[in-house]
């Protein structure tokens, strides 16, 4: 896993711009703490920061190959899990390899198949290839959007990078935010390809973007397609089990210490159980990590969203699987630390986050990084198997908008913000609901129908599609930013496209065959789990309940009131003034989330100094 950046400028020789490229790459040091490199030839400049995971000596980047017609250079981030099979196939076609890295396999796959190599890859990846033979840049991103890739068109080419901050390190790009970008901030929704930043585009998952003298073009090499499911229930459960086992087994391959993130929920426990079985066959221990908060075991209060405390279930699963388990326990002071919050906002490049859930995730990853370089996660299981509670709520099922927005309105999510926290004039100017409606209609038009499906099955297909192609991408971006900021590679076995395609087309009646959420996952892994985990109801990523955290938020937010800063273009001063005066114990989750969002916004404005155009 790494960070990439680059610059294509057809009207200049970028050999004179090494310092600019270096500044771009330097912003990505967290993503690649082990090494940095650059490759420049004529109009092309590629940069790289490396987190060494496979072939620690040989996988140095950028990597290039010399052909009779010109050189082909690659800067690559991610992992291709079928690189061993691809290397064997390429050797059969006459290719020779100097390293054992997956990077070299990707480079030779392009030499053999060109852009058509993309559908052959199984993995999480985002990379750019400069082909001097055709003077063309090719950018390719994985199917599900696990790894990020952004680009900014210029008058004579393009800038690209793993994160927008690297693009802004080039003087050709300025941090500008318009009403369009701010709508994401308010509505918790981002249309594919868009970012909050004017002029900065995202390479859409499953897409190839090419840049040449004629301009920028893109084409889709993978999309989620609707097909009739013909397997019976027993066959379906068995096939899910086989796909999961293969995915986890492939993703355990690394030349560095590897662990599993274990919350005690069904998703992470399933990954743990499968991984532990693989490790046992190799005679090796499996390390697992969980996050907890000081005092939470004694003071945890069940809510409508968080019904149980993770620690007991994580401990039970660790004992059952025989893992070497560690709880990372965080204090209210560490989660409320303004400097940590600042680091989190910088990692996101955005004020639109999940408050203390982002901060605690960042701190968890930072602690894990001291002992491991790679972690497997249960992320995406809820989107793949239908695990979110709101998916089973008739009000949400029948709403004519994105499900998580309706869920927020009825208090079914842990990250709702009060609408009154926003500056009223700004809210009116943004008109986020109208934009959401347009984007919702666009998403619906993408979804294929299966003639044999009932209206309810078709509706649940829509719900699944929206989560897999919209909501999941936001969650994956969050996990990537929080982990890569501290140089930890997080892999997501549930994002294996073979599993996603298969389960997406499985009827909702099968996904809920035992009358509960994630029935297929439970059925496929029940022989690996303790009964307590099998019977546990879905509980989201934990939030800190200690009132001292809320008190610290109020104290920090009160400091904003003494300033006349740009934050009040977005946040209501009156709302903030009332909220900081409430007793900490009386703050609703939404009000606390609003305070977090206000603080994040102030930090973002201070760090990026964006020009805001309403």
mmCIF file of C-alpha atoms in Angstrom, residues 142-333:
data_model
loop_
_atom_site.group_PDB
_atom_site.id
_atom_site.type_symbol
_atom_site.label_atom_id
_atom_site.label_comp_id
_atom_site.label_asym_id
_atom_site.label_seq_id
_atom_site.Cartn_x
_atom_site.Cartn_y
_atom_site.Cartn_z
ATOM 1 C CA UNK A 142 -10.477 -0.981 -8.304
ATOM 2 C CA UNK A 143 -14.088 -2.047 -8.708
ATOM 3 C CA UNK A 144 -15.412 -1.181 -5.251
ATOM 4 C CA UNK A 145 -13.390 1.971 -4.600
ATOM 5 C CA UNK A 146 -11.251 0.639 -1.750
ATOM 6 C CA UNK A 147 -8.245 2.724 -2.809
ATOM 7 C CA UNK A 148 -8.671 6.420 -3.708
ATOM 8 C CA UNK A 149 -7.501 8.271 -6.793
ATOM 9 C CA UNK A 150 -8.174 11.918 -7.713
ATOM 10 C CA UNK A 151 -7.285 14.117 -10.652
ATOM 11 C CA UNK A 152 -7.362 17.798 -11.601
ATOM 12 C CA UNK A 153 -7.389 18.795 -15.288
ATOM 13 C CA UNK A 154 -4.988 21.580 -16.304
ATOM 14 C CA UNK A 155 -4.645 23.613 -19.485
ATOM 15 C CA UNK A 156 -2.076 21.204 -20.919
ATOM 16 C CA UNK A 157 -2.610 17.949 -19.034
ATOM 17 C CA UNK A 158 -3.553 16.739 -15.570
ATOM 18 C CA UNK A 159 -2.504 16.462 -11.932
ATOM 19 C CA UNK A 160 -3.346 13.273 -10.035
ATOM 20 C CA UNK A 161 -2.843 11.831 -6.561
ATOM 21 C CA UNK A 162 -4.117 9.481 -3.879
ATOM 22 C CA UNK A 163 -5.407 12.502 -1.943
ATOM 23 C CA UNK A 164 -6.460 16.045 -2.905
ATOM 24 C CA UNK A 165 -3.870 17.576 -0.547
ATOM 25 C CA UNK A 166 -1.127 16.348 -2.884
ATOM 26 C CA UNK A 167 -2.823 18.026 -5.846
ATOM 27 C CA UNK A 168 -3.020 21.302 -3.917
ATOM 28 C CA UNK A 169 0.735 21.145 -3.316
ATOM 29 C CA UNK A 170 1.062 22.038 -7.005
ATOM 30 C CA UNK A 171 0.562 25.785 -7.669
ATOM 31 C CA UNK A 172 -1.692 24.977 -10.646
ATOM 32 C CA UNK A 173 -4.444 23.824 -8.283
ATOM 33 C CA UNK A 174 -6.232 26.039 -5.771
ATOM 34 C CA UNK A 175 -8.548 24.868 -2.953
ATOM 35 C CA UNK A 176 -11.939 26.216 -4.030
ATOM 36 C CA UNK A 177 -15.299 25.024 -2.708
ATOM 37 C CA UNK A 178 -18.633 25.985 -4.223
ATOM 38 C CA UNK A 179 -22.197 25.309 -3.167
ATOM 39 C CA UNK A 180 -22.028 22.005 -5.022
ATOM 40 C CA UNK A 181 -19.187 20.832 -2.805
ATOM 41 C CA UNK A 182 -20.790 22.035 0.407
ATOM 42 C CA UNK A 183 -23.904 19.982 -0.299
ATOM 43 C CA UNK A 184 -21.914 16.823 0.394
ATOM 44 C CA UNK A 185 -20.961 18.336 3.723
ATOM 45 C CA UNK A 186 -24.619 18.827 4.682
ATOM 46 C CA UNK A 187 -26.325 15.823 3.094
ATOM 47 C CA UNK A 188 -23.879 12.940 3.752
ATOM 48 C CA UNK A 189 -23.984 12.094 0.076
ATOM 49 C CA UNK A 190 -21.399 12.316 -2.686
ATOM 50 C CA UNK A 191 -22.246 11.548 -6.316
ATOM 51 C CA UNK A 192 -19.758 9.246 -8.077
ATOM 52 C CA UNK A 193 -16.776 11.104 -9.486
ATOM 53 C CA UNK A 194 -17.354 14.289 -7.516
ATOM 54 C CA UNK A 195 -15.496 15.779 -4.540
ATOM 55 C CA UNK A 196 -16.107 18.804 -2.347
ATOM 56 C CA UNK A 197 -13.337 20.596 -4.259
ATOM 57 C CA UNK A 198 -14.004 22.498 -7.485
ATOM 58 C CA UNK A 199 -11.906 21.127 -10.327
ATOM 59 C CA UNK A 200 -10.885 17.953 -8.475
ATOM 60 C CA UNK A 201 -12.492 14.782 -9.787
ATOM 61 C CA UNK A 202 -12.443 11.265 -8.411
ATOM 62 C CA UNK A 203 -11.677 8.296 -10.648
ATOM 63 C CA UNK A 204 -14.960 6.391 -10.315
ATOM 64 C CA UNK A 205 -14.511 2.819 -9.027
ATOM 65 C CA UNK A 206 -14.366 0.289 -11.832
ATOM 66 C CA UNK A 207 -13.227 2.945 -14.307
ATOM 67 C CA UNK A 208 -10.256 3.585 -16.592
ATOM 68 C CA UNK A 209 -9.394 7.263 -17.191
ATOM 69 C CA UNK A 210 -7.048 8.135 -20.054
ATOM 70 C CA UNK A 211 -5.299 11.448 -20.692
ATOM 71 C CA UNK A 212 -3.633 12.465 -23.942
ATOM 72 C CA UNK A 213 -3.264 15.531 -26.130
ATOM 73 C CA UNK A 214 -6.910 15.229 -27.165
ATOM 74 C CA UNK A 215 -8.167 15.488 -23.582
ATOM 75 C CA UNK A 216 -9.483 13.293 -20.774
ATOM 76 C CA UNK A 217 -11.779 10.313 -21.361
ATOM 77 C CA UNK A 218 -13.097 7.512 -19.199
ATOM 78 C CA UNK A 219 -14.742 4.164 -19.671
ATOM 79 C CA UNK A 220 -16.206 1.665 -17.236
ATOM 80 C CA UNK A 221 -14.633 -1.788 -17.077
ATOM 81 C CA UNK A 222 -16.887 -3.090 -14.287
ATOM 82 C CA UNK A 223 -20.351 -2.318 -12.992
ATOM 83 C CA UNK A 224 -22.764 -4.056 -10.655
ATOM 84 C CA UNK A 225 -25.170 -5.923 -12.926
ATOM 85 C CA UNK A 226 -28.517 -7.552 -12.151
ATOM 86 C CA UNK A 227 -28.882 -11.256 -12.917
ATOM 87 C CA UNK A 228 -31.335 -13.957 -11.933
ATOM 88 C CA UNK A 229 -30.130 -16.137 -9.057
ATOM 89 C CA UNK A 230 -30.648 -19.842 -9.755
ATOM 90 C CA UNK A 231 -28.880 -21.587 -6.836
ATOM 91 C CA UNK A 232 -30.928 -23.052 -3.991
ATOM 92 C CA UNK A 233 -30.333 -21.981 -0.392
ATOM 93 C CA UNK A 234 -27.874 -24.732 0.576
ATOM 94 C CA UNK A 235 -25.814 -24.167 -2.564
ATOM 95 C CA UNK A 236 -25.865 -20.412 -1.986
ATOM 96 C CA UNK A 237 -24.622 -20.698 1.597
ATOM 97 C CA UNK A 238 -21.868 -23.085 0.542
ATOM 98 C CA UNK A 239 -20.741 -20.849 -2.324
ATOM 99 C CA UNK A 240 -20.629 -17.815 -0.008
ATOM 100 C CA UNK A 241 -18.492 -19.874 2.364
ATOM 101 C CA UNK A 242 -16.090 -20.832 -0.453
ATOM 102 C CA UNK A 243 -15.798 -17.274 -1.737
ATOM 103 C CA UNK A 244 -15.128 -15.893 1.744
ATOM 104 C CA UNK A 245 -12.516 -18.522 2.483
ATOM 105 C CA UNK A 246 -10.691 -17.781 -0.760
ATOM 106 C CA UNK A 247 -10.894 -14.018 -0.277
ATOM 107 C CA UNK A 248 -9.555 -14.079 3.283
ATOM 108 C CA UNK A 249 -6.831 -16.565 2.355
ATOM 109 C CA UNK A 250 -5.613 -14.364 -0.493
ATOM 110 C CA UNK A 251 -5.660 -11.249 1.645
ATOM 111 C CA UNK A 252 -3.555 -12.797 4.412
ATOM 112 C CA UNK A 253 -0.557 -12.911 2.046
ATOM 113 C CA UNK A 254 2.089 -10.370 3.069
ATOM 114 C CA UNK A 255 5.783 -10.157 3.890
ATOM 115 C CA UNK A 256 5.068 -8.066 7.015
ATOM 116 C CA UNK A 257 3.107 -8.591 10.259
ATOM 117 C CA UNK A 258 -0.631 -8.998 9.640
ATOM 118 C CA UNK A 259 -3.624 -8.870 11.994
ATOM 119 C CA UNK A 260 -7.437 -8.732 12.036
ATOM 120 C CA UNK A 261 -9.665 -5.957 13.388
ATOM 121 C CA UNK A 262 -12.066 -7.716 15.793
ATOM 122 C CA UNK A 263 -15.070 -5.893 17.255
ATOM 123 C CA UNK A 264 -17.017 -8.978 18.294
ATOM 124 C CA UNK A 265 -19.671 -8.386 15.663
ATOM 125 C CA UNK A 266 -20.595 -10.999 13.075
ATOM 126 C CA UNK A 267 -18.571 -9.377 10.273
ATOM 127 C CA UNK A 268 -15.189 -9.066 11.971
ATOM 128 C CA UNK A 269 -15.696 -12.376 13.794
ATOM 129 C CA UNK A 270 -16.307 -14.151 10.483
ATOM 130 C CA UNK A 271 -13.042 -12.775 9.085
ATOM 131 C CA UNK A 272 -11.274 -13.706 12.327
ATOM 132 C CA UNK A 273 -12.604 -17.259 12.295
ATOM 133 C CA UNK A 274 -11.560 -17.865 8.698
ATOM 134 C CA UNK A 275 -8.168 -16.185 9.152
ATOM 135 C CA UNK A 276 -7.476 -18.145 12.346
ATOM 136 C CA UNK A 277 -8.138 -21.405 10.503
ATOM 137 C CA UNK A 278 -5.693 -20.418 7.758
ATOM 138 C CA UNK A 279 -3.058 -19.396 10.276
ATOM 139 C CA UNK A 280 -3.511 -22.614 12.267
ATOM 140 C CA UNK A 281 -2.896 -24.636 9.094
ATOM 141 C CA UNK A 282 0.372 -22.724 8.705
ATOM 142 C CA UNK A 283 1.287 -23.202 12.381
ATOM 143 C CA UNK A 284 1.235 -19.454 12.980
ATOM 144 C CA UNK A 285 -0.682 -17.321 15.514
ATOM 145 C CA UNK A 286 -3.285 -14.752 14.506
ATOM 146 C CA UNK A 287 -3.201 -11.339 16.152
ATOM 147 C CA UNK A 288 -6.462 -9.435 16.667
ATOM 148 C CA UNK A 289 -7.180 -5.922 17.923
ATOM 149 C CA UNK A 290 -10.274 -4.132 19.219
ATOM 150 C CA UNK A 291 -11.036 -0.611 20.390
ATOM 151 C CA UNK A 292 -12.635 0.230 23.721
ATOM 152 C CA UNK A 293 -13.042 3.255 25.959
ATOM 153 C CA UNK A 294 -11.890 3.562 29.543
ATOM 154 C CA UNK A 295 -14.746 2.790 31.925
ATOM 155 C CA UNK A 296 -17.036 1.595 29.137
ATOM 156 C CA UNK A 297 -17.344 -1.947 30.505
ATOM 157 C CA UNK A 298 -18.930 -0.608 33.685
ATOM 158 C CA UNK A 299 -20.748 2.439 32.319
ATOM 159 C CA UNK A 300 -22.064 1.283 28.927
ATOM 160 C CA UNK A 301 -25.719 2.198 28.371
ATOM 161 C CA UNK A 302 -27.599 0.409 25.552
ATOM 162 C CA UNK A 303 -29.255 2.705 23.020
ATOM 163 C CA UNK A 304 -31.532 2.217 20.066
ATOM 164 C CA UNK A 305 -28.464 2.179 17.822
ATOM 165 C CA UNK A 306 -25.777 0.586 20.018
ATOM 166 C CA UNK A 307 -27.469 -2.294 21.789
ATOM 167 C CA UNK A 308 -24.425 -4.044 23.278
ATOM 168 C CA UNK A 309 -20.831 -3.421 24.315
ATOM 169 C CA UNK A 310 -18.215 -4.799 21.923
ATOM 170 C CA UNK A 311 -15.531 -5.877 24.404
ATOM 171 C CA UNK A 312 -17.293 -8.932 25.828
ATOM 172 C CA UNK A 313 -18.058 -10.334 22.376
ATOM 173 C CA UNK A 314 -14.573 -9.595 21.032
ATOM 174 C CA UNK A 315 -13.032 -11.420 23.987
ATOM 175 C CA UNK A 316 -15.339 -14.392 23.482
ATOM 176 C CA UNK A 317 -14.470 -14.593 19.786
ATOM 177 C CA UNK A 318 -10.741 -14.259 20.440
ATOM 178 C CA UNK A 319 -10.880 -17.132 22.939
ATOM 179 C CA UNK A 320 -12.968 -19.250 20.600
ATOM 180 C CA UNK A 321 -10.543 -18.742 17.686
ATOM 181 C CA UNK A 322 -7.421 -18.850 19.847
ATOM 182 C CA UNK A 323 -6.080 -15.492 18.730
ATOM 183 C CA UNK A 324 -3.465 -13.304 20.394
ATOM 184 C CA UNK A 325 -5.883 -10.481 21.231
ATOM 185 C CA UNK A 326 -5.269 -6.905 22.364
ATOM 186 C CA UNK A 327 -7.805 -4.265 23.415
ATOM 187 C CA UNK A 328 -6.747 -0.710 22.602
ATOM 188 C CA UNK A 329 -8.381 1.340 25.378
ATOM 189 C CA UNK A 330 -8.862 5.065 24.749
ATOM 190 C CA UNK A 331 -9.533 7.792 27.300
ATOM 191 C CA UNK A 332 -12.013 10.667 26.851
ATOM 192 C CA UNK A 333 -9.060 13.071 26.879
#
